Short mmCIF file of C-alpha atoms and ligand atoms in Angstrom, two decimals:
data_model
loop_
_atom_site.label_atom_id
_atom_site.label_comp_id
_atom_site.label_asym_id
_atom_site.label_seq_id
_atom_site.Cartn_x
_atom_site.Cartn_y
_atom_site.Cartn_z
CA MET A 467 69.16 15.68 124.96
CA LYS A 468 69.25 19.05 123.21
CA VAL A 469 66.83 19.55 120.33
CA LEU A 470 66.77 22.33 117.72
CA VAL A 471 63.52 23.14 115.91
CA ILE A 472 63.82 25.24 112.75
CA GLY A 473 61.01 27.69 111.93
CA SER A 474 58.79 30.29 113.56
CA GLY A 475 55.11 29.47 113.01
CA GLY A 476 52.24 27.64 114.65
CA ARG A 477 53.58 24.34 113.32
CA GLU A 478 56.90 24.92 115.07
CA HIS A 479 55.14 25.94 118.30
CA ALA A 480 53.18 22.67 118.18
CA LEU A 481 56.44 20.77 117.57
CA CYS A 482 58.18 22.48 120.52
CA TRP A 483 55.11 21.85 122.74
CA LYS A 484 55.18 18.15 121.86
CA ILE A 485 58.96 17.82 122.16
CA ALA A 486 58.87 19.47 125.61
CA GLN A 487 56.82 16.49 126.85
CA ASN A 488 59.82 14.18 126.50
CA PRO A 489 61.53 13.90 129.92
CA LYS A 490 64.93 13.21 128.32
CA VAL A 491 64.91 16.55 126.52
CA THR A 492 66.91 19.02 128.62
CA GLN A 493 66.84 21.95 126.23
CA ILE A 494 64.86 23.01 123.18
CA VAL A 495 66.17 25.75 120.94
CA CYS A 496 64.09 27.25 118.16
CA ALA A 497 65.49 29.23 115.22
CA PRO A 498 64.09 31.83 115.00
CA GLY A 499 60.90 31.01 117.01
CA ASN A 500 58.21 33.39 118.32
CA ALA A 501 56.77 34.65 121.62
CA GLY A 502 54.70 31.50 122.23
CA ILE A 503 57.59 29.16 121.48
CA LEU A 504 59.50 30.92 124.29
CA GLN A 505 57.28 29.00 126.76
CA HIS A 506 59.12 25.83 125.79
CA ALA A 507 62.32 26.84 124.06
CA ASP A 508 65.17 29.29 123.85
CA CYS A 509 64.90 31.26 120.64
CA VAL A 510 67.98 32.10 118.60
CA GLU A 511 68.07 34.72 115.86
CA ILE A 512 69.01 32.48 112.97
CA ASP A 513 66.91 32.50 109.85
CA ALA A 514 65.28 29.18 108.91
CA ASP A 515 66.96 29.40 105.47
CA ASP A 516 70.48 30.09 106.73
CA ILE A 517 71.81 26.55 106.47
CA ASP A 518 75.45 27.47 107.17
CA ALA A 519 74.59 29.39 110.33
CA LEU A 520 72.27 26.62 111.53
CA LYS A 521 74.95 24.02 110.95
CA SER A 522 77.58 26.03 112.83
CA TYR A 523 75.17 26.57 115.71
CA VAL A 524 74.33 22.87 116.00
CA ALA A 525 77.99 21.90 115.98
CA ALA A 526 79.02 24.59 118.48
CA GLU A 527 76.15 23.96 120.91
CA ASP A 528 76.21 20.15 120.75
CA ILE A 529 72.62 19.85 119.59
CA ASP A 530 71.65 16.17 119.52
CA LEU A 531 68.72 16.35 117.12
CA THR A 532 67.40 18.92 114.62
CA ILE A 533 63.79 18.98 113.46
CA VAL A 534 62.97 21.06 110.36
CA GLY A 535 59.58 22.82 110.23
CA PRO A 536 59.33 24.61 106.86
CA GLU A 537 59.93 23.35 103.33
CA ALA A 538 62.47 25.88 102.05
CA PRO A 539 65.55 24.57 103.94
CA LEU A 540 64.58 20.97 103.08
CA VAL A 541 64.26 21.78 99.40
CA ALA A 542 67.58 23.63 99.58
CA GLY A 543 69.26 20.49 100.95
CA ILE A 544 69.74 21.15 104.68
CA VAL A 545 69.53 17.42 105.47
CA ASP A 546 72.31 16.53 103.03
CA GLU A 547 74.45 19.35 104.46
CA PHE A 548 73.96 18.17 108.04
CA GLN A 549 74.60 14.55 107.10
CA LYS A 550 77.96 15.49 105.58
CA ASP A 551 79.06 16.45 109.11
CA ASN A 552 77.24 13.58 110.86
CA LEU A 553 74.74 15.92 112.49
CA ARG A 554 71.42 14.25 113.35
CA ILE A 555 68.52 15.78 111.51
CA PHE A 556 64.93 14.63 110.94
CA GLY A 557 63.74 15.32 107.41
CA PRO A 558 64.09 14.20 103.80
CA VAL A 559 67.23 14.64 101.69
CA LYS A 560 67.20 17.14 98.84
CA TYR A 561 66.33 14.54 96.20
CA ALA A 562 63.24 13.38 98.08
CA ALA A 563 62.29 16.97 98.95
CA GLN A 564 61.76 17.58 95.24
CA LEU A 565 58.33 16.03 95.77
CA GLU A 566 57.43 19.46 97.15
CA GLY A 567 60.14 21.62 95.59
CA SER A 568 59.26 20.78 92.00
CA LYS A 569 55.68 20.06 91.00
CA ALA A 570 57.03 18.90 87.63
CA PHE A 571 59.20 16.32 89.44
CA ALA A 572 56.27 15.24 91.64
CA LYS A 573 53.90 14.78 88.69
CA GLN A 574 56.46 12.86 86.63
CA PHE A 575 57.24 10.70 89.67
CA MET A 576 53.54 9.91 90.13
CA ALA A 577 53.16 9.05 86.45
CA LYS A 578 56.19 6.75 86.63
CA TYR A 579 54.88 4.85 89.66
CA SER A 580 51.17 4.89 88.67
CA ILE A 581 50.15 6.97 91.66
CA PRO A 582 46.68 8.45 91.09
CA THR A 583 46.76 12.19 90.38
CA ALA A 584 45.15 14.68 87.98
CA ARG A 585 46.05 14.30 84.28
CA PHE A 586 48.78 16.82 83.48
CA ASN A 587 51.43 18.25 81.18
CA VAL A 588 54.66 20.02 82.05
CA PHE A 589 55.79 22.99 79.96
CA GLU A 590 59.01 24.98 79.77
CA LYS A 591 57.82 27.38 77.06
CA TYR A 592 54.85 29.72 77.21
CA GLN A 593 53.73 29.16 73.59
CA GLU A 594 53.75 25.39 74.03
CA ALA A 595 51.79 25.68 77.26
CA LEU A 596 49.23 27.85 75.50
CA ASP A 597 48.88 25.28 72.70
CA GLY A 598 48.72 22.49 75.28
CA LEU A 599 45.61 24.02 76.85
CA LYS A 600 43.61 22.57 73.94
CA GLU A 601 43.74 19.17 75.61
CA TYR A 602 41.88 20.44 78.69
CA SER A 603 38.38 21.61 79.51
CA PHE A 604 37.62 24.38 82.02
CA PRO A 605 38.18 24.94 84.85
CA VAL A 606 41.84 24.03 84.37
CA VAL A 607 44.57 24.23 86.99
CA ILE A 608 47.84 26.05 86.26
CA LYS A 609 50.73 25.60 88.69
CA ALA A 610 54.13 27.20 89.01
CA SER A 611 56.44 24.22 89.35
CA GLY A 612 58.71 25.61 92.08
CA LEU A 613 58.11 26.84 95.63
CA ALA A 614 55.80 29.86 95.57
CA ALA A 615 54.76 30.15 99.23
CA GLY A 616 51.36 28.61 98.55
CA LYS A 617 50.47 31.16 95.86
CA GLY A 618 51.57 29.27 92.76
CA VAL A 619 48.33 27.40 92.01
CA ILE A 620 45.73 29.16 89.88
CA ILE A 621 42.35 27.67 89.04
CA CYS A 622 41.29 29.15 85.71
CA GLN A 623 37.68 29.26 84.51
CA SER A 624 38.41 30.26 80.90
CA LYS A 625 41.07 30.23 78.21
CA LYS A 626 41.63 33.93 78.86
CA GLU A 627 42.31 33.35 82.57
CA ALA A 628 44.58 30.40 81.79
CA ASP A 629 46.52 32.45 79.25
CA SER A 630 47.01 35.26 81.72
CA ALA A 631 48.11 32.82 84.46
CA LEU A 632 50.65 31.20 82.12
CA LYS A 633 51.92 34.52 80.82
CA GLY A 634 52.23 35.86 84.38
CA MET A 635 54.43 33.02 85.52
CA MET A 636 56.31 32.02 82.34
CA VAL A 637 56.85 35.39 80.65
CA ASN A 638 56.49 38.04 83.34
CA ASN A 639 58.28 36.08 86.08
CA ARG A 640 55.51 36.57 88.60
CA PHE A 641 56.94 33.77 90.78
CA LYS A 642 60.56 34.37 89.75
CA ASP A 643 62.38 31.10 88.97
CA ALA A 644 59.56 29.06 90.56
CA GLY A 645 57.31 29.79 87.58
CA THR A 646 59.55 29.28 84.56
CA THR A 647 58.28 25.70 84.39
CA ALA A 648 54.49 25.34 84.53
CA VAL A 649 52.26 22.36 85.19
CA VAL A 650 48.86 22.35 83.50
CA GLU A 651 46.45 19.89 85.02
CA GLU A 652 42.90 18.66 85.02
CA TYR A 653 40.62 20.12 87.68
CA LEU A 654 39.54 17.56 90.26
CA ASP A 655 36.23 17.71 92.07
CA GLY A 656 35.77 16.36 95.56
CA GLU A 657 36.70 16.94 99.16
CA GLU A 658 40.27 17.61 100.28
CA VAL A 659 42.06 15.82 103.11
CA SER A 660 45.63 15.70 104.32
CA VAL A 661 47.30 12.49 105.45
CA LEU A 662 50.67 12.88 107.17
CA ALA A 663 52.94 9.91 107.68
CA LEU A 664 56.06 9.66 109.83
CA THR A 665 58.45 7.37 108.01
CA ASP A 666 61.97 6.02 107.74
CA GLY A 667 61.43 5.33 104.05
CA ASN A 668 60.37 1.72 104.63
CA TYR A 669 57.92 1.73 107.50
CA TYR A 670 55.43 4.43 108.25
CA PHE A 671 52.94 5.57 110.83
CA CYS A 672 49.99 7.70 109.70
CA LEU A 673 48.86 10.55 111.89
CA SER A 674 45.13 11.35 112.11
CA PRO A 675 43.74 12.43 108.73
CA SER A 676 43.03 16.14 108.86
CA GLN A 677 41.32 18.90 106.95
CA ASP A 678 42.65 22.41 106.46
CA HIS A 679 40.52 25.47 105.50
CA LYS A 680 42.57 27.35 102.93
CA ARG A 681 40.19 30.16 102.00
CA ARG A 682 39.93 33.27 104.11
CA ASP A 683 36.15 33.49 104.41
CA GLU A 684 33.29 31.36 105.63
CA GLY A 685 31.84 28.89 103.13
CA ASP A 686 35.31 28.48 101.54
CA LYS A 687 35.12 31.87 99.85
CA GLY A 688 37.65 34.65 99.44
CA PRO A 689 41.36 34.48 98.71
CA ASN A 690 43.63 31.56 99.57
CA THR A 691 45.59 31.78 102.80
CA GLY A 692 48.19 29.65 104.55
CA GLY A 693 45.24 27.96 106.30
CA MET A 694 42.53 29.40 108.58
CA GLY A 695 41.92 26.32 110.70
CA ALA A 696 42.02 22.54 110.77
CA TYR A 697 40.56 19.55 112.50
CA ALA A 698 41.33 15.88 112.89
CA PRO A 699 40.47 13.13 112.48
CA ALA A 700 38.48 13.91 109.32
CA PRO A 701 35.48 11.52 109.38
CA LEU A 702 35.58 11.42 105.57
CA VAL A 703 38.56 9.07 105.82
CA ASP A 704 36.90 5.85 106.98
CA PRO A 705 38.99 2.69 107.45
CA ASP A 706 38.46 1.54 103.84
CA LEU A 707 39.56 4.87 102.41
CA GLN A 708 42.57 4.93 104.76
CA VAL A 709 43.64 1.54 103.36
CA ARG A 710 43.25 2.79 99.78
CA ILE A 711 45.32 5.90 100.55
CA GLU A 712 48.09 3.79 102.04
CA ASP A 713 48.06 1.11 99.33
CA GLU A 714 47.51 3.25 96.26
CA ILE A 715 49.46 6.36 97.26
CA LEU A 716 51.65 6.21 100.35
CA LEU A 717 53.33 2.85 99.76
CA PRO A 718 54.08 3.38 96.05
CA THR A 719 55.55 6.80 96.92
CA LEU A 720 57.88 5.35 99.56
CA ASP A 721 58.75 2.38 97.32
CA GLY A 722 59.47 4.68 94.37
CA LEU A 723 61.85 6.88 96.31
CA ARG A 724 63.62 3.84 97.74
CA GLU A 725 63.94 2.43 94.24
CA GLU A 726 65.56 5.69 93.14
CA GLY A 727 68.07 5.38 95.96
CA HIS A 728 66.75 8.23 98.13
CA PRO A 729 64.36 6.86 100.76
CA PHE A 730 62.08 9.43 102.34
CA VAL A 731 62.90 10.10 105.99
CA GLY A 732 60.69 12.50 107.90
CA CYS A 733 57.08 13.58 107.70
CA LEU A 734 55.48 13.02 104.31
CA TYR A 735 52.31 15.03 103.74
CA LEU A 736 49.82 13.80 101.16
CA GLY A 737 47.44 16.54 100.02
CA LEU A 738 44.57 14.53 98.55
CA MET A 739 41.35 15.09 96.66
CA ILE A 740 38.79 12.40 97.42
CA THR A 741 37.07 12.10 94.03
CA SER A 742 34.31 9.77 92.84
CA ASP A 743 37.18 7.66 91.40
CA GLY A 744 38.95 7.44 94.73
CA PRO A 745 41.81 9.38 96.34
CA LYS A 746 44.13 11.39 94.08
CA VAL A 747 47.22 13.42 94.97
CA LEU A 748 46.92 17.21 94.66
CA GLU A 749 50.32 17.85 96.15
CA TYR A 750 53.04 16.38 98.27
CA ASN A 751 54.60 18.32 101.08
CA VAL A 752 57.79 17.05 102.67
CA ARG A 753 57.12 18.34 106.18
CA PHE A 754 54.30 18.85 108.66
CA GLY A 755 51.41 21.00 107.45
CA ASP A 756 50.55 24.27 109.08
CA PRO A 757 47.92 24.39 110.67
CA GLU A 758 47.57 20.59 110.38
CA ALA A 759 50.48 20.07 112.82
CA GLN A 760 48.47 21.94 115.48
CA VAL A 761 45.77 19.22 115.37
CA VAL A 762 47.70 16.05 114.55
CA LEU A 763 50.47 16.48 117.14
CA PRO A 764 48.04 16.80 120.09
CA LEU A 765 46.42 13.54 118.90
CA LEU A 766 49.75 11.68 118.74
CA LYS A 767 50.06 9.59 121.90
CA THR A 768 53.56 8.25 121.30
CA ASP A 769 56.41 10.56 122.11
CA PHE A 770 57.56 12.44 119.00
CA VAL A 771 61.25 12.62 119.91
CA ASP A 772 61.24 8.86 120.50
CA ILE A 773 59.72 8.39 117.04
CA ALA A 774 62.27 10.67 115.38
CA ASN A 775 65.12 8.86 117.12
CA ALA A 776 63.76 5.42 116.18
CA ILE A 777 63.46 6.55 112.57
CA LEU A 778 67.05 7.83 112.53
CA ASP A 779 68.38 4.77 114.40
CA GLY A 780 66.68 2.22 112.14
CA THR A 781 64.49 0.81 114.94
CA PHE A 782 61.18 2.32 113.83
CA LYS A 783 59.86 -1.05 112.59
CA GLU A 784 59.79 -2.45 116.13
CA MET A 785 58.31 0.65 117.71
CA LYS A 786 54.76 0.66 119.04
CA THR A 787 53.07 3.86 117.89
CA GLU A 788 49.68 5.09 119.05
CA LEU A 789 47.19 7.89 118.56
CA HIS A 790 44.88 9.32 121.20
CA ASP A 791 41.14 8.77 120.85
CA GLY A 792 39.14 11.95 120.40
CA SER A 793 39.44 14.97 118.15
CA ALA A 794 41.32 18.22 117.86
CA ALA A 795 40.25 21.48 116.24
CA CYS A 796 42.34 24.57 115.55
CA VAL A 797 40.86 28.00 114.77
CA VAL A 798 43.33 30.52 113.38
CA MET A 799 43.09 34.13 114.57
CA ALA A 800 44.54 36.38 111.87
CA SER A 801 45.42 40.06 111.46
CA GLY A 802 42.84 42.28 109.72
CA GLY A 803 43.72 42.48 106.04
CA TYR A 804 45.48 39.09 105.83
CA PRO A 805 46.37 37.55 103.34
CA ARG A 806 46.93 41.01 101.90
CA ARG A 807 48.37 43.99 103.81
CA TYR A 808 47.94 43.92 107.56
CA GLU A 809 49.32 45.71 110.61
CA ARG A 810 51.56 44.20 113.27
CA GLU A 811 52.42 44.94 116.89
CA LYS A 812 48.86 44.82 118.21
CA PRO A 813 48.95 43.77 121.88
CA ILE A 814 47.12 40.48 122.54
CA THR A 815 45.00 40.00 125.67
CA GLY A 816 43.27 36.99 127.21
CA LEU A 817 45.88 34.37 126.34
CA LYS A 818 45.78 33.00 129.90
CA GLU A 819 41.99 32.99 130.17
CA THR A 820 41.24 30.13 127.80
CA PRO A 821 39.44 27.07 129.26
CA ASP A 822 41.10 23.76 130.12
CA GLY A 823 41.53 21.62 127.04
CA VAL A 824 42.63 24.60 124.94
CA THR A 825 46.21 25.16 123.80
CA VAL A 826 47.05 28.41 122.05
CA PHE A 827 49.76 27.85 119.46
CA HIS A 828 51.46 31.07 118.38
CA ALA A 829 52.03 31.60 114.66
CA GLY A 830 53.04 35.26 114.32
CA THR A 831 53.74 36.83 117.72
CA LYS A 832 56.57 38.64 119.47
CA TRP A 833 57.26 40.47 122.70
CA HIS A 834 56.71 44.20 122.18
CA HIS A 835 56.94 46.82 124.96
CA GLY A 836 56.19 44.21 127.64
CA ASP A 837 53.21 42.64 125.85
CA ILE A 838 52.81 39.66 123.57
CA ALA A 839 51.83 41.31 120.27
CA SER A 840 50.88 40.26 116.76
CA ASN A 841 53.73 39.84 114.31
CA GLY A 842 52.31 38.17 111.22
CA GLY A 843 49.23 37.43 109.13
CA ARG A 844 48.28 34.30 110.97
CA VAL A 845 48.76 35.19 114.64
CA LEU A 846 47.40 32.35 116.80
CA GLY A 847 46.04 28.82 116.35
CA VAL A 848 43.57 28.26 119.17
CA THR A 849 43.30 24.50 119.54
CA GLY A 850 40.77 22.44 121.46
CA VAL A 851 41.15 18.74 122.19
CA ALA A 852 38.16 16.70 123.39
CA ASP A 853 36.36 13.38 123.10
CA ASN A 854 34.66 14.33 119.87
CA LEU A 855 34.88 16.92 117.12
CA LYS A 856 31.92 18.99 118.29
CA SER A 857 33.38 19.40 121.78
CA ALA A 858 36.85 20.14 120.37
CA LEU A 859 35.40 22.86 118.15
CA ASP A 860 33.31 24.30 121.01
CA LEU A 861 36.44 24.49 123.18
CA ALA A 862 38.51 26.15 120.44
CA TYR A 863 35.81 28.79 119.88
CA GLN A 864 35.47 29.37 123.66
CA GLY A 865 39.22 30.00 123.66
CA VAL A 866 38.94 32.40 120.71
CA ASP A 867 36.22 34.36 122.58
CA LYS A 868 38.65 35.14 125.40
CA ILE A 869 41.45 36.44 123.17
CA HIS A 870 41.56 39.93 121.69
CA PHE A 871 43.80 42.04 119.52
CA ASP A 872 42.97 44.99 117.31
CA GLY A 873 41.57 44.03 113.93
CA SER A 874 41.67 40.27 114.49
CA PHE A 875 39.39 37.95 112.55
CA PHE A 876 38.74 34.22 112.33
CA ARG A 877 36.46 31.85 110.45
CA LYS A 878 33.36 30.77 112.34
CA ASP A 879 32.77 27.62 110.30
CA ILE A 880 35.86 25.50 110.95
CA GLY A 881 34.86 21.82 110.90
CA LYS A 882 31.24 22.58 110.05
CA ARG A 883 31.11 20.31 107.05
CA ALA A 884 32.36 17.33 109.08
CA LEU A 885 29.78 17.99 111.81
CA LYS A 886 26.96 17.87 109.26
CA GLY A 887 28.33 14.46 108.31
P1 AMP B 933 48.63 22.57 95.79
O1 AMP B 933 49.61 23.58 96.32
O2 AMP B 933 49.06 21.83 94.58
O3 AMP B 933 48.01 21.70 96.84
O4 AMP B 933 47.36 23.43 95.41
C1 AMP B 933 46.75 24.30 96.35
C2 AMP B 933 45.27 24.10 96.33
O5 AMP B 933 44.77 24.25 95.00
C3 AMP B 933 44.83 22.70 96.73
O6 AMP B 933 44.77 22.55 98.11
C4 AMP B 933 43.49 22.60 96.06
O7 AMP B 933 42.51 23.29 96.80
C5 AMP B 933 43.71 23.34 94.77
N1 AMP B 933 44.09 22.42 93.69
C6 AMP B 933 45.32 22.04 93.32
N2 AMP B 933 45.30 21.18 92.30
C7 AMP B 933 44.00 21.00 91.99
C8 AMP B 933 43.31 20.23 91.01
N3 AMP B 933 43.95 19.48 90.12
N4 AMP B 933 41.96 20.28 91.02
C9 AMP B 933 41.29 21.05 91.89
N5 AMP B 933 41.89 21.81 92.82
C10 AMP B 933 43.23 21.79 92.89
N1 LIG B 934 48.26 23.59 105.30
C1 LIG B 934 48.89 23.39 104.10
C2 LIG B 934 50.35 23.38 104.15
O1 LIG B 934 50.95 23.31 105.19
O2 LIG B 934 50.98 23.42 103.11
#
């Protein structure tokens, strides 16, 4: 079986690593991939957004199964395009991908199906949005409706900040088309968790609940990033809470999309705030999280390619799916300056010196003058897997200690809150 993975980050490295464990897989190709992915896959220079080129490649090379990493091609309709030509692809169709592609769609969908989420309004006009702020206290959350690479959510402490956020996106086109529609919503207090479910639209299997660390600095301070580390399972999600998340959020979401005639196939990511009123949806993503994939895939015992095939063949209901016991922790090593300006092409040493139990997933790396070198803001996701969270974190940090590149930094407090219990 030949498998194509689309994307080039740590999530895609974790996917290739997991897919490589399937003995029936004879070749993995990754478009465009990175230096770490080369351990498991052949990399081809096709952009993750170039749907036509990806489709031609899959047809010409007889790829049996395509797995999509990032959201942009899903939101642009890559699954529908592949399906037109009977090419097998794992991911949601364009309609269902709106859950991530349009926050206005997602919020209206949740309202329609009574899925718990923050109170909200959707606005197309700046003046109306400004007037609408009257209904909210501060802090208030302002969101660009479309895809904004994780930068489109602004938590505003005052009317002045909210005005400037709205003006920036709705008048000054700060997020281009993504910000012409704005969502204003109530600020929710609580702890965040991510629950990812593999699903055929009817049946689902939840991966270990995980927690990301979005801020750059220790103590959840500093600017937002793509994610500085993650761990799973998150002890916050006890069995009772897991049942509530499935009954109050996951099932009504899958039922709603089925009712609308577009069942969700793929990995559905629920970004949740656990409030004093119970779990509420902050966001949906329609693909694996990054860095969450780097901790949930190592804890998935069942073969991932077998799951994807069962989902696409309609046999998922009968499939036995299992998770490993134990925990996984991922510490991201980033380039100095990230998430703002940073330098690339810094040679990386020590990648082979990490202890047993550590897997180094590459996020932004490339071969450069005979070395593996940095090639992005997030460079590596050093992941430890062990019997418990403390040991997994210790392993990940032992791995980080061995690895060096100029200007690198990482957060020293990944998973700390969960350890305090
Ligand atoms: P989103 O892309 O919608 O998940 O938002 C990014 C981040 O903004 C989330 O992970 C939360 O940390 C924060 N956030 C989003 N919506 C809210 C909200 N209603 N209340 C508090 N924080 C929020
Ligand atoms: N870690 C958050 C995301 O993948 O969107």
